[in-house]
Amino acid sequence: MNKHQDLLTTKALLTGWTLTSGGTPPAATLTRDAWSILILYSGDIPDTASLLPPGRADYDTIPVDDVDRWMKCSREEMTLHTIGERVTVGGRVGTVVGFRLEDRPPAAGPWRFRLQVVYDDGVDGDPRPASAVHLSPAPAAAGECAGWQCEDLGTRMCLVREYTRDASAPLKRKPLCEYHAEYGDRRLTVVRVLHQIPTPVVSEEV
């Protein structure tokens, strides 16, 4: 083990990462929960580094200097979200597509990082992890319904328009399940919930 890996071992112990090393070419892998960092060496010098965040199938190349910063990030915040997760941020719905470090070091405490989110309106955002709330999938009772195929599961009559940036797109009435009436869908925008659809009363014959 070279001097860099000796130092890496100490940092890993202090920040809760597990370090494994070896192989040809020499490599070190840091793991903590669902996160992984791979470092390849050229002799005793770290040559390249890659990050594998939760939800990603392949490693992303990162600057070697960022390894120390990722190791210092809050473990609690790093377990909050995964790539591909649906979230709401301040009432806006979107999908987590990545993570990025903040450029400036914190005055104190863990190094800060942000989510990379693509909102359903097409705008990119970079909220902090704690400000994004996990959006649960549609209830099991809704089966595999989609916002444009709620069919008999519709419990709310809504005024909707096809998802577009054109505010003059035609409106139409559509029954949606409770979930899609609240959150909409990638293919449509809920303009207004008009009313609840009464549940048919089935009378029993005596």
mmCIF file of C-alpha atoms in Angstrom:
data_model
loop_
_atom_site.group_PDB
_atom_site.id
_atom_site.type_symbol
_atom_site.label_atom_id
_atom_site.label_comp_id
_atom_site.label_asym_id
_atom_site.label_seq_id
_atom_site.Cartn_x
_atom_site.Cartn_y
_atom_site.Cartn_z
ATOM 1 C CA MET A 1 0.000 0.000 0.000
ATOM 2 C CA ASN A 2 1.454 3.388 -1.016
ATOM 3 C CA LYS A 3 1.427 6.614 0.983
ATOM 4 C CA HIS A 4 -1.655 7.921 -0.797
ATOM 5 C CA GLN A 5 -3.583 4.765 0.071
ATOM 6 C CA ASP A 6 -2.373 4.993 3.680
ATOM 7 C CA LEU A 7 -3.866 8.481 3.874
ATOM 8 C CA LEU A 8 -6.998 7.296 2.068
ATOM 9 C CA THR A 9 -7.430 4.525 4.636
ATOM 10 C CA THR A 10 -7.342 7.056 7.468
ATOM 11 C CA LYS A 11 -9.864 9.327 5.736
ATOM 12 C CA ALA A 12 -12.134 6.360 5.028
ATOM 13 C CA LEU A 13 -12.145 5.374 8.699
ATOM 14 C CA LEU A 14 -13.031 8.934 9.719
ATOM 15 C CA THR A 15 -15.880 9.318 7.219
ATOM 16 C CA GLY A 16 -17.436 5.838 7.246
ATOM 17 C CA TRP A 17 -16.248 4.610 3.835
ATOM 18 C CA THR A 18 -14.952 1.064 3.260
ATOM 19 C CA LEU A 19 -11.683 0.843 1.303
ATOM 20 C CA THR A 20 -10.544 -2.127 -0.771
ATOM 21 C CA SER A 21 -7.386 -2.052 -2.878
ATOM 22 C CA GLY A 22 -5.295 -4.196 -5.189
ATOM 23 C CA GLY A 23 -5.361 -5.423 -8.768
ATOM 24 C CA THR A 24 -3.434 -4.532 -11.907
ATOM 25 C CA PRO A 25 -3.235 -1.660 -12.590
ATOM 26 C CA PRO A 26 -3.325 -0.681 -8.905
ATOM 27 C CA ALA A 27 -6.776 0.498 -7.851
ATOM 28 C CA ALA A 28 -8.676 1.510 -4.735
ATOM 29 C CA THR A 29 -12.441 1.309 -4.313
ATOM 30 C CA LEU A 30 -14.353 3.262 -1.685
ATOM 31 C CA THR A 31 -17.898 2.197 -0.840
ATOM 32 C CA ARG A 32 -20.476 3.644 1.527
ATOM 33 C CA ASP A 33 -24.099 2.567 1.392
ATOM 34 C CA ALA A 34 -25.082 2.644 -2.326
ATOM 35 C CA TRP A 35 -22.204 4.940 -3.362
ATOM 36 C CA SER A 36 -18.867 3.849 -4.814
ATOM 37 C CA ILE A 37 -15.669 5.691 -5.816
ATOM 38 C CA LEU A 38 -12.990 4.033 -7.957
ATOM 39 C CA ILE A 39 -9.408 5.353 -8.059
ATOM 40 C CA LEU A 40 -6.826 4.051 -10.558
ATOM 41 C CA TYR A 41 -3.125 4.620 -9.873
ATOM 42 C CA SER A 42 -0.103 5.223 -12.043
ATOM 43 C CA GLY A 43 2.615 3.951 -9.749
ATOM 44 C CA ASP A 44 1.966 5.590 -6.382
ATOM 45 C CA ILE A 45 0.087 8.552 -7.860
ATOM 46 C CA PRO A 46 -3.720 8.573 -8.317
ATOM 47 C CA ASP A 47 -4.302 8.844 -12.052
ATOM 48 C CA THR A 48 -8.087 8.810 -12.567
ATOM 49 C CA ALA A 49 -11.199 8.705 -10.399
ATOM 50 C CA SER A 50 -14.783 7.670 -11.089
ATOM 51 C CA LEU A 51 -18.014 7.956 -9.121
ATOM 52 C CA LEU A 52 -20.905 5.476 -9.096
ATOM 53 C CA PRO A 53 -23.941 7.069 -7.413
ATOM 54 C CA PRO A 54 -27.095 5.107 -6.512
ATOM 55 C CA GLY A 55 -29.291 4.397 -9.519
ATOM 56 C CA ARG A 56 -26.453 4.689 -12.057
ATOM 57 C CA ALA A 57 -25.279 1.615 -13.992
ATOM 58 C CA ASP A 58 -21.852 2.959 -14.985
ATOM 59 C CA TYR A 59 -19.163 5.038 -13.295
ATOM 60 C CA ASP A 60 -18.880 8.756 -14.099
ATOM 61 C CA THR A 61 -15.367 10.204 -14.411
ATOM 62 C CA ILE A 62 -14.632 12.882 -11.802
ATOM 63 C CA PRO A 63 -11.545 14.990 -10.996
ATOM 64 C CA VAL A 64 -9.193 13.209 -8.591
ATOM 65 C CA ASP A 65 -9.398 16.234 -6.274
ATOM 66 C CA ASP A 66 -13.157 15.634 -5.910
ATOM 67 C CA VAL A 67 -12.645 12.260 -4.212
ATOM 68 C CA ASP A 68 -11.834 13.900 -0.882
ATOM 69 C CA ARG A 69 -14.862 16.199 -1.213
ATOM 70 C CA TRP A 70 -17.294 13.377 -1.928
ATOM 71 C CA MET A 71 -15.905 11.469 1.038
ATOM 72 C CA LYS A 72 -16.700 14.462 3.258
ATOM 73 C CA CYS A 73 -20.334 14.780 2.123
ATOM 74 C CA SER A 74 -23.095 14.080 4.624
ATOM 75 C CA ARG A 75 -23.854 10.373 4.795
ATOM 76 C CA GLU A 76 -27.452 11.123 5.731
ATOM 77 C CA GLU A 77 -28.007 13.372 2.701
ATOM 78 C CA MET A 78 -26.272 10.919 0.356
ATOM 79 C CA THR A 79 -28.815 8.227 1.256
ATOM 80 C CA LEU A 80 -31.875 10.399 0.593
ATOM 81 C CA HIS A 81 -32.175 10.089 -3.201
ATOM 82 C CA THR A 82 -31.258 7.951 -6.207
ATOM 83 C CA ILE A 83 -30.963 8.664 -9.915
ATOM 84 C CA GLY A 84 -34.293 8.115 -11.656
ATOM 85 C CA GLU A 85 -36.267 8.940 -8.515
ATOM 86 C CA ARG A 86 -39.343 11.134 -8.850
ATOM 87 C CA VAL A 87 -39.344 14.092 -6.458
ATOM 88 C CA THR A 88 -41.233 17.269 -5.673
ATOM 89 C CA VAL A 89 -39.392 20.510 -4.937
ATOM 90 C CA GLY A 90 -41.480 23.461 -3.841
ATOM 91 C CA GLY A 91 -44.539 21.983 -5.550
ATOM 92 C CA ARG A 92 -42.718 21.202 -8.815
ATOM 93 C CA VAL A 93 -42.439 17.579 -9.919
ATOM 94 C CA GLY A 94 -39.306 16.245 -11.581
ATOM 95 C CA THR A 95 -36.802 13.411 -11.924
ATOM 96 C CA VAL A 96 -33.356 13.141 -10.337
ATOM 97 C CA VAL A 97 -30.772 12.685 -13.119
ATOM 98 C CA GLY A 98 -27.502 13.248 -11.234
ATOM 99 C CA PHE A 99 -25.536 14.807 -8.388
ATOM 100 C CA ARG A 100 -22.916 17.561 -8.308
ATOM 101 C CA LEU A 101 -20.616 19.048 -5.693
ATOM 102 C CA GLU A 102 -20.915 22.671 -4.679
ATOM 103 C CA ASP A 103 -17.892 24.690 -5.767
ATOM 104 C CA ARG A 104 -17.164 26.463 -2.504
ATOM 105 C CA PRO A 105 -16.124 24.662 0.680
ATOM 106 C CA PRO A 106 -18.557 24.967 3.593
ATOM 107 C CA ALA A 107 -17.725 27.213 6.526
ATOM 108 C CA ALA A 108 -18.100 24.134 8.721
ATOM 109 C CA GLY A 109 -19.466 20.608 8.550
ATOM 110 C CA PRO A 110 -19.797 18.234 5.575
ATOM 111 C CA TRP A 111 -19.079 19.272 2.005
ATOM 112 C CA ARG A 112 -22.295 20.322 0.268
ATOM 113 C CA PHE A 113 -23.682 18.780 -2.897
ATOM 114 C CA ARG A 114 -26.804 19.269 -4.986
ATOM 115 C CA LEU A 115 -29.214 17.155 -6.957
ATOM 116 C CA GLN A 116 -29.539 17.559 -10.704
ATOM 117 C CA VAL A 117 -33.269 17.480 -11.433
ATOM 118 C CA VAL A 118 -35.180 17.756 -14.699
ATOM 119 C CA TYR A 119 -38.644 19.094 -13.920
ATOM 120 C CA ASP A 120 -41.684 17.967 -15.870
ATOM 121 C CA ASP A 121 -41.967 21.439 -17.430
ATOM 122 C CA GLY A 122 -38.569 20.883 -19.090
ATOM 123 C CA VAL A 123 -36.573 23.186 -16.795
ATOM 124 C CA ASP A 124 -33.373 21.940 -15.117
ATOM 125 C CA GLY A 125 -32.855 22.498 -11.395
ATOM 126 C CA ASP A 126 -30.195 21.872 -8.752
ATOM 127 C CA PRO A 127 -31.937 21.747 -5.362
ATOM 128 C CA ARG A 128 -30.228 20.631 -2.190
ATOM 129 C CA PRO A 129 -31.079 17.057 -1.163
ATOM 130 C CA ALA A 130 -33.099 18.035 1.906
ATOM 131 C CA SER A 131 -35.403 20.289 -0.147
ATOM 132 C CA ALA A 132 -36.501 17.473 -2.482
ATOM 133 C CA VAL A 133 -39.278 15.166 -1.299
ATOM 134 C CA HIS A 134 -39.603 11.628 -2.616
ATOM 135 C CA LEU A 135 -42.710 11.222 -4.753
ATOM 136 C CA SER A 136 -44.321 7.874 -4.115
ATOM 137 C CA PRO A 137 -45.621 5.984 -7.142
ATOM 138 C CA ALA A 138 -49.320 5.761 -7.801
ATOM 139 C CA PRO A 139 -51.170 3.745 -5.160
ATOM 140 C CA ALA A 140 -51.412 0.017 -5.752
ATOM 141 C CA ALA A 141 -55.163 0.433 -6.203
ATOM 142 C CA ALA A 142 -54.430 2.465 -9.334
ATOM 143 C CA GLY A 143 -52.600 -0.468 -10.896
ATOM 144 C CA GLU A 144 -50.548 0.522 -13.925
ATOM 145 C CA CYS A 145 -52.739 3.471 -14.855
ATOM 146 C CA ALA A 146 -51.120 6.429 -16.577
ATOM 147 C CA GLY A 147 -52.295 10.005 -16.584
ATOM 148 C CA TRP A 148 -54.009 9.555 -19.939
ATOM 149 C CA GLN A 149 -55.393 6.048 -19.233
ATOM 150 C CA CYS A 150 -56.976 6.178 -15.770
ATOM 151 C CA GLU A 151 -60.172 4.740 -17.267
ATOM 152 C CA ASP A 152 -62.477 3.323 -14.579
ATOM 153 C CA LEU A 153 -60.033 4.361 -11.847
ATOM 154 C CA GLY A 154 -60.882 8.025 -12.323
ATOM 155 C CA THR A 155 -62.120 9.675 -9.132
ATOM 156 C CA ARG A 156 -61.648 13.343 -10.118
ATOM 157 C CA MET A 157 -62.991 15.153 -13.170
ATOM 158 C CA CYS A 158 -60.205 17.470 -14.306
ATOM 159 C CA LEU A 159 -59.616 20.173 -16.865
ATOM 160 C CA VAL A 160 -56.385 19.237 -18.655
ATOM 161 C CA ARG A 161 -54.281 20.114 -21.669
ATOM 162 C CA GLU A 162 -51.645 18.105 -23.465
ATOM 163 C CA TYR A 163 -48.175 18.877 -22.084
ATOM 164 C CA THR A 164 -46.805 21.721 -24.184
ATOM 165 C CA ARG A 165 -45.260 25.147 -23.750
ATOM 166 C CA ASP A 166 -48.153 26.562 -25.780
ATOM 167 C CA ALA A 167 -50.561 28.043 -23.224
ATOM 168 C CA SER A 168 -53.234 28.255 -25.932
ATOM 169 C CA ALA A 169 -53.373 24.473 -26.394
ATOM 170 C CA PRO A 170 -56.983 23.230 -26.244
ATOM 171 C CA LEU A 171 -58.430 22.184 -22.900
ATOM 172 C CA LYS A 172 -60.516 19.089 -22.314
ATOM 173 C CA ARG A 173 -62.276 17.353 -19.453
ATOM 174 C CA LYS A 174 -60.772 14.072 -18.316
ATOM 175 C CA PRO A 175 -61.374 11.701 -15.395
ATOM 176 C CA LEU A 176 -58.144 10.999 -13.504
ATOM 177 C CA CYS A 177 -57.248 8.920 -10.487
ATOM 178 C CA GLU A 178 -56.537 10.804 -7.271
ATOM 179 C CA TYR A 179 -52.770 10.549 -7.774
ATOM 180 C CA HIS A 180 -52.676 11.976 -11.303
ATOM 181 C CA ALA A 181 -55.269 14.626 -10.468
ATOM 182 C CA GLU A 182 -52.800 15.991 -7.918
ATOM 183 C CA TYR A 183 -49.484 15.527 -9.736
ATOM 184 C CA GLY A 184 -50.379 15.410 -13.414
ATOM 185 C CA ASP A 185 -48.240 13.425 -15.805
ATOM 186 C CA ARG A 186 -45.424 13.936 -18.289
ATOM 187 C CA ARG A 187 -47.973 13.864 -21.118
ATOM 188 C CA LEU A 188 -50.552 16.219 -19.672
ATOM 189 C CA THR A 189 -50.946 19.200 -17.391
ATOM 190 C CA VAL A 190 -53.803 19.426 -14.900
ATOM 191 C CA VAL A 191 -55.187 22.948 -15.158
ATOM 192 C CA ARG A 192 -57.901 22.513 -12.549
ATOM 193 C CA VAL A 193 -59.731 19.789 -10.651
ATOM 194 C CA LEU A 194 -63.409 20.358 -11.440
ATOM 195 C CA HIS A 195 -65.139 17.968 -9.071
ATOM 196 C CA GLN A 196 -65.044 14.547 -7.487
ATOM 197 C CA ILE A 197 -66.677 11.746 -9.450
ATOM 198 C CA PRO A 198 -69.384 10.125 -7.300
ATOM 199 C CA THR A 199 -68.879 6.456 -6.552
ATOM 200 C CA PRO A 200 -71.794 4.419 -7.911
ATOM 201 C CA VAL A 201 -73.960 2.923 -5.197
ATOM 202 C CA VAL A 202 -74.717 -0.726 -5.775
ATOM 203 C CA SER A 203 -78.015 -1.728 -4.226
ATOM 204 C CA GLU A 204 -78.392 -5.217 -2.882
ATOM 205 C CA GLU A 205 -81.503 -7.155 -3.759
ATOM 206 C CA VAL A 206 -83.382 -8.492 -0.781
#
